[in-house]
Amino acid sequence: YDSDVYVDKIDFIEGNKIMYFKDVSGSSKGELYFDKTKIDYDVKINDVYYNEESKQFIYYTDWNNEKDYGTLKIFKKGKAEKVYDDVHRFSLTPEGEVLFLYDYSMNSYKGDLYMYKNGKSKKIDEEVVTIFSYDGEDRGGYIYGW
């Protein structure tokens, strides 16, 4: 099927398509592939979400373990789109909007809550501690990690 695949993270999506990683560094990030197509590089392995209904991936790149944040991206219609830098956590609403925590402090455990919808990010609240994730089945997709 393919060569030099990272064997610790291979998942079937939509029944017969495969999501996998190559060129993995330290077992935490690498190049994300879906059905032999490269999605992106420097992707955090344990936080990839695929929405079956919209056929899009949501994931982090440039993850910083010390600061516990990375660049949040969406891959849809054949291209990667940056949502926001320095994102601590994310979740999807049942309607498909992306909720995420930005400027999260590892000292106070609080950050700003944003919502990404239709290509734009809007601040919702401040000093938010966490985002609770819905079950992946409620959104027609899968969360890898968490």
PDB file of C-alpha atoms in Angstrom:
ATOM      1  CA  TYR A   1       0.000   0.000   0.000  1.00  0.00           C
ATOM      2  CA  ASP A   2       2.738   2.447   1.031  1.00  0.00           C
ATOM      3  CA  SER A   3       6.254   2.339   2.474  1.00  0.00           C
ATOM      4  CA  ASP A   4       7.963   3.789   5.566  1.00  0.00           C
ATOM      5  CA  VAL A   5       4.640   3.963   7.433  1.00  0.00           C
ATOM      6  CA  TYR A   6       4.596   4.565  11.210  1.00  0.00           C
ATOM      7  CA  VAL A   7       2.948   1.347  12.392  1.00  0.00           C
ATOM      8  CA  ASP A   8       1.796   2.577  15.823  1.00  0.00           C
ATOM      9  CA  LYS A   9      -0.890   4.855  14.338  1.00  0.00           C
ATOM     10  CA  ILE A  10      -2.901   3.445  11.447  1.00  0.00           C
ATOM     11  CA  ASP A  11      -6.686   3.872  11.341  1.00  0.00           C
ATOM     12  CA  PHE A  12      -9.435   2.909   8.907  1.00  0.00           C
ATOM     13  CA  ILE A  13     -11.796   5.738   8.015  1.00  0.00           C
ATOM     14  CA  GLU A  14     -15.033   5.462   6.053  1.00  0.00           C
ATOM     15  CA  GLY A  15     -14.613   1.700   6.157  1.00  0.00           C
ATOM     16  CA  ASN A  16     -11.830   1.192   3.633  1.00  0.00           C
ATOM     17  CA  LYS A  17      -9.659   4.331   3.557  1.00  0.00           C
ATOM     18  CA  ILE A  18      -6.538   4.543   5.690  1.00  0.00           C
ATOM     19  CA  MET A  19      -5.187   7.399   7.802  1.00  0.00           C
ATOM     20  CA  TYR A  20      -1.524   6.980   8.706  1.00  0.00           C
ATOM     21  CA  PHE A  21       1.730   8.781   9.430  1.00  0.00           C
ATOM     22  CA  LYS A  22       5.190   8.803   7.875  1.00  0.00           C
ATOM     23  CA  ASP A  23       8.468  10.512   8.791  1.00  0.00           C
ATOM     24  CA  VAL A  24       7.592  10.454  12.508  1.00  0.00           C
ATOM     25  CA  SER A  25       9.872  12.223  14.990  1.00  0.00           C
ATOM     26  CA  GLY A  26       9.883  11.031  18.578  1.00  0.00           C
ATOM     27  CA  SER A  27       6.529   9.218  18.142  1.00  0.00           C
ATOM     28  CA  SER A  28       4.624  12.477  18.684  1.00  0.00           C
ATOM     29  CA  LYS A  29       4.450  14.177  15.269  1.00  0.00           C
ATOM     30  CA  GLY A  30       4.922  13.389  11.612  1.00  0.00           C
ATOM     31  CA  GLU A  31       3.471  13.621   8.106  1.00  0.00           C
ATOM     32  CA  LEU A  32      -0.265  12.843   8.012  1.00  0.00           C
ATOM     33  CA  TYR A  33      -1.547  10.796   5.063  1.00  0.00           C
ATOM     34  CA  PHE A  34      -5.065   9.808   4.072  1.00  0.00           C
ATOM     35  CA  ASP A  35      -5.638   7.244   1.347  1.00  0.00           C
ATOM     36  CA  LYS A  36      -2.068   7.800   0.006  1.00  0.00           C
ATOM     37  CA  THR A  37      -2.506  11.606  -0.091  1.00  0.00           C
ATOM     38  CA  LYS A  38      -0.264  13.758   2.084  1.00  0.00           C
ATOM     39  CA  ILE A  39      -2.417  16.040   4.216  1.00  0.00           C
ATOM     40  CA  ASP A  40       0.255  17.988   6.127  1.00  0.00           C
ATOM     41  CA  TYR A  41       3.608  17.690   7.916  1.00  0.00           C
ATOM     42  CA  ASP A  42       4.627  18.191  11.569  1.00  0.00           C
ATOM     43  CA  VAL A  43       1.161  16.967  12.652  1.00  0.00           C
ATOM     44  CA  LYS A  44       0.619  16.020  16.313  1.00  0.00           C
ATOM     45  CA  ILE A  45      -0.224  12.315  16.101  1.00  0.00           C
ATOM     46  CA  ASN A  46      -2.555  11.961  19.088  1.00  0.00           C
ATOM     47  CA  ASP A  47      -4.921  14.834  18.276  1.00  0.00           C
ATOM     48  CA  VAL A  48      -6.285  14.289  14.768  1.00  0.00           C
ATOM     49  CA  TYR A  49     -10.039  14.536  14.196  1.00  0.00           C
ATOM     50  CA  TYR A  50     -11.769  13.430  11.000  1.00  0.00           C
ATOM     51  CA  ASN A  51     -15.324  14.537  10.259  1.00  0.00           C
ATOM     52  CA  GLU A  52     -16.888  11.952   7.968  1.00  0.00           C
ATOM     53  CA  GLU A  53     -19.846  14.156   7.053  1.00  0.00           C
ATOM     54  CA  SER A  54     -17.790  17.156   5.900  1.00  0.00           C
ATOM     55  CA  LYS A  55     -14.757  15.080   4.813  1.00  0.00           C
ATOM     56  CA  GLN A  56     -12.335  17.292   6.726  1.00  0.00           C
ATOM     57  CA  PHE A  57      -9.442  16.768   9.123  1.00  0.00           C
ATOM     58  CA  ILE A  58      -8.815  19.011  12.121  1.00  0.00           C
ATOM     59  CA  TYR A  59      -5.380  18.771  13.713  1.00  0.00           C
ATOM     60  CA  TYR A  60      -2.366  20.540  15.215  1.00  0.00           C
ATOM     61  CA  THR A  61       0.977  21.317  13.615  1.00  0.00           C
ATOM     62  CA  ASP A  62       4.043  22.877  15.247  1.00  0.00           C
ATOM     63  CA  TRP A  63       3.048  21.447  18.647  1.00  0.00           C
ATOM     64  CA  ASN A  64       5.070  22.811  21.598  1.00  0.00           C
ATOM     65  CA  ASN A  65       5.113  20.319  24.505  1.00  0.00           C
ATOM     66  CA  GLU A  66       6.482  22.839  27.001  1.00  0.00           C
ATOM     67  CA  LYS A  67       3.788  25.434  26.312  1.00  0.00           C
ATOM     68  CA  ASP A  68       1.092  22.846  25.497  1.00  0.00           C
ATOM     69  CA  TYR A  69      -0.121  24.519  22.312  1.00  0.00           C
ATOM     70  CA  GLY A  70       0.212  24.403  18.533  1.00  0.00           C
ATOM     71  CA  THR A  71      -1.185  25.702  15.256  1.00  0.00           C
ATOM     72  CA  LEU A  72      -4.736  24.464  14.690  1.00  0.00           C
ATOM     73  CA  LYS A  73      -5.517  23.578  11.068  1.00  0.00           C
ATOM     74  CA  ILE A  74      -8.361  22.206   8.967  1.00  0.00           C
ATOM     75  CA  PHE A  75      -7.796  20.194   5.800  1.00  0.00           C
ATOM     76  CA  LYS A  76     -10.762  20.319   3.438  1.00  0.00           C
ATOM     77  CA  LYS A  77     -11.338  20.251  -0.284  1.00  0.00           C
ATOM     78  CA  GLY A  78      -7.725  19.318  -0.926  1.00  0.00           C
ATOM     79  CA  LYS A  79      -5.971  22.058   1.013  1.00  0.00           C
ATOM     80  CA  ALA A  80      -4.828  22.893   4.542  1.00  0.00           C
ATOM     81  CA  GLU A  81      -6.155  26.055   6.150  1.00  0.00           C
ATOM     82  CA  LYS A  82      -4.794  27.619   9.348  1.00  0.00           C
ATOM     83  CA  VAL A  83      -7.435  28.286  12.000  1.00  0.00           C
ATOM     84  CA  TYR A  84      -5.241  29.901  14.682  1.00  0.00           C
ATOM     85  CA  ASP A  85      -1.788  29.764  16.258  1.00  0.00           C
ATOM     86  CA  ASP A  86      -1.066  28.902  19.906  1.00  0.00           C
ATOM     87  CA  VAL A  87      -4.205  26.787  20.422  1.00  0.00           C
ATOM     88  CA  HIS A  88      -4.300  24.708  23.606  1.00  0.00           C
ATOM     89  CA  ARG A  89      -7.388  22.514  23.011  1.00  0.00           C
ATOM     90  CA  PHE A  90     -10.214  22.242  20.488  1.00  0.00           C
ATOM     91  CA  SER A  91     -13.600  20.609  20.076  1.00  0.00           C
ATOM     92  CA  LEU A  92     -16.408  20.635  17.538  1.00  0.00           C
ATOM     93  CA  THR A  93     -19.995  21.582  18.180  1.00  0.00           C
ATOM     94  CA  PRO A  94     -22.761  19.353  16.774  1.00  0.00           C
ATOM     95  CA  GLU A  95     -23.257  22.065  14.103  1.00  0.00           C
ATOM     96  CA  GLY A  96     -19.622  21.752  12.999  1.00  0.00           C
ATOM     97  CA  GLU A  97     -18.117  24.945  14.447  1.00  0.00           C
ATOM     98  CA  VAL A  98     -14.657  24.614  15.998  1.00  0.00           C
ATOM     99  CA  LEU A  99     -14.313  25.752  19.601  1.00  0.00           C
ATOM    100  CA  PHE A 100     -10.764  26.347  20.806  1.00  0.00           C
ATOM    101  CA  LEU A 101      -8.750  27.734  23.704  1.00  0.00           C
ATOM    102  CA  TYR A 102      -6.160  30.376  22.855  1.00  0.00           C
ATOM    103  CA  ASP A 103      -3.611  32.112  25.089  1.00  0.00           C
ATOM    104  CA  TYR A 104      -3.964  29.373  27.699  1.00  0.00           C
ATOM    105  CA  SER A 105      -1.887  29.858  30.851  1.00  0.00           C
ATOM    106  CA  MET A 106      -0.272  26.757  32.342  1.00  0.00           C
ATOM    107  CA  ASN A 107      -0.054  28.706  35.643  1.00  0.00           C
ATOM    108  CA  SER A 108      -3.693  29.768  36.049  1.00  0.00           C
ATOM    109  CA  TYR A 109      -5.138  27.039  33.778  1.00  0.00           C
ATOM    110  CA  LYS A 110      -7.296  29.538  31.907  1.00  0.00           C
ATOM    111  CA  GLY A 111      -7.492  30.864  28.374  1.00  0.00           C
ATOM    112  CA  ASP A 112      -9.716  32.636  25.869  1.00  0.00           C
ATOM    113  CA  LEU A 113     -12.482  30.661  24.171  1.00  0.00           C
ATOM    114  CA  TYR A 114     -12.921  31.223  20.437  1.00  0.00           C
ATOM    115  CA  MET A 115     -15.294  29.842  17.836  1.00  0.00           C
ATOM    116  CA  TYR A 116     -14.173  29.255  14.235  1.00  0.00           C
ATOM    117  CA  LYS A 117     -16.976  29.268  11.690  1.00  0.00           C
ATOM    118  CA  ASN A 118     -17.025  29.937   7.938  1.00  0.00           C
ATOM    119  CA  GLY A 119     -13.334  30.852   7.852  1.00  0.00           C
ATOM    120  CA  LYS A 120     -13.465  33.374  10.715  1.00  0.00           C
ATOM    121  CA  SER A 121     -12.563  33.207  14.418  1.00  0.00           C
ATOM    122  CA  LYS A 122     -14.610  35.046  17.030  1.00  0.00           C
ATOM    123  CA  LYS A 123     -13.826  35.450  20.731  1.00  0.00           C
ATOM    124  CA  ILE A 124     -16.596  33.978  22.903  1.00  0.00           C
ATOM    125  CA  ASP A 125     -15.334  34.230  26.503  1.00  0.00           C
ATOM    126  CA  GLU A 126     -12.284  34.771  28.713  1.00  0.00           C
ATOM    127  CA  GLU A 127     -10.725  32.792  31.583  1.00  0.00           C
ATOM    128  CA  VAL A 128     -12.109  29.463  30.352  1.00  0.00           C
ATOM    129  CA  VAL A 129     -10.623  26.382  32.022  1.00  0.00           C
ATOM    130  CA  THR A 130     -11.483  23.647  29.512  1.00  0.00           C
ATOM    131  CA  ILE A 131     -13.684  22.510  26.631  1.00  0.00           C
ATOM    132  CA  PHE A 132     -15.657  19.305  27.005  1.00  0.00           C
ATOM    133  CA  SER A 133     -15.710  17.142  23.881  1.00  0.00           C
ATOM    134  CA  TYR A 134     -18.822  15.543  22.550  1.00  0.00           C
ATOM    135  CA  ASP A 135     -18.758  11.860  21.621  1.00  0.00           C
ATOM    136  CA  GLY A 136     -17.289  11.569  18.102  1.00  0.00           C
ATOM    137  CA  GLU A 137     -20.379   9.673  16.934  1.00  0.00           C
ATOM    138  CA  ASP A 138     -22.559  12.696  17.708  1.00  0.00           C
ATOM    139  CA  ARG A 139     -20.607  14.650  15.078  1.00  0.00           C
ATOM    140  CA  GLY A 140     -20.300  11.940  12.479  1.00  0.00           C
ATOM    141  CA  GLY A 141     -16.557  11.669  12.937  1.00  0.00           C
ATOM    142  CA  TYR A 142     -13.716  10.333  15.002  1.00  0.00           C
ATOM    143  CA  ILE A 143     -11.329  11.825  17.525  1.00  0.00           C
ATOM    144  CA  TYR A 144      -7.880  10.269  17.557  1.00  0.00           C
ATOM    145  CA  GLY A 145      -6.238  10.835  20.918  1.00  0.00           C
ATOM    146  CA  TRP A 146      -7.730  12.549  23.967  1.00  0.00           C
TER     147      TRP A 146
END
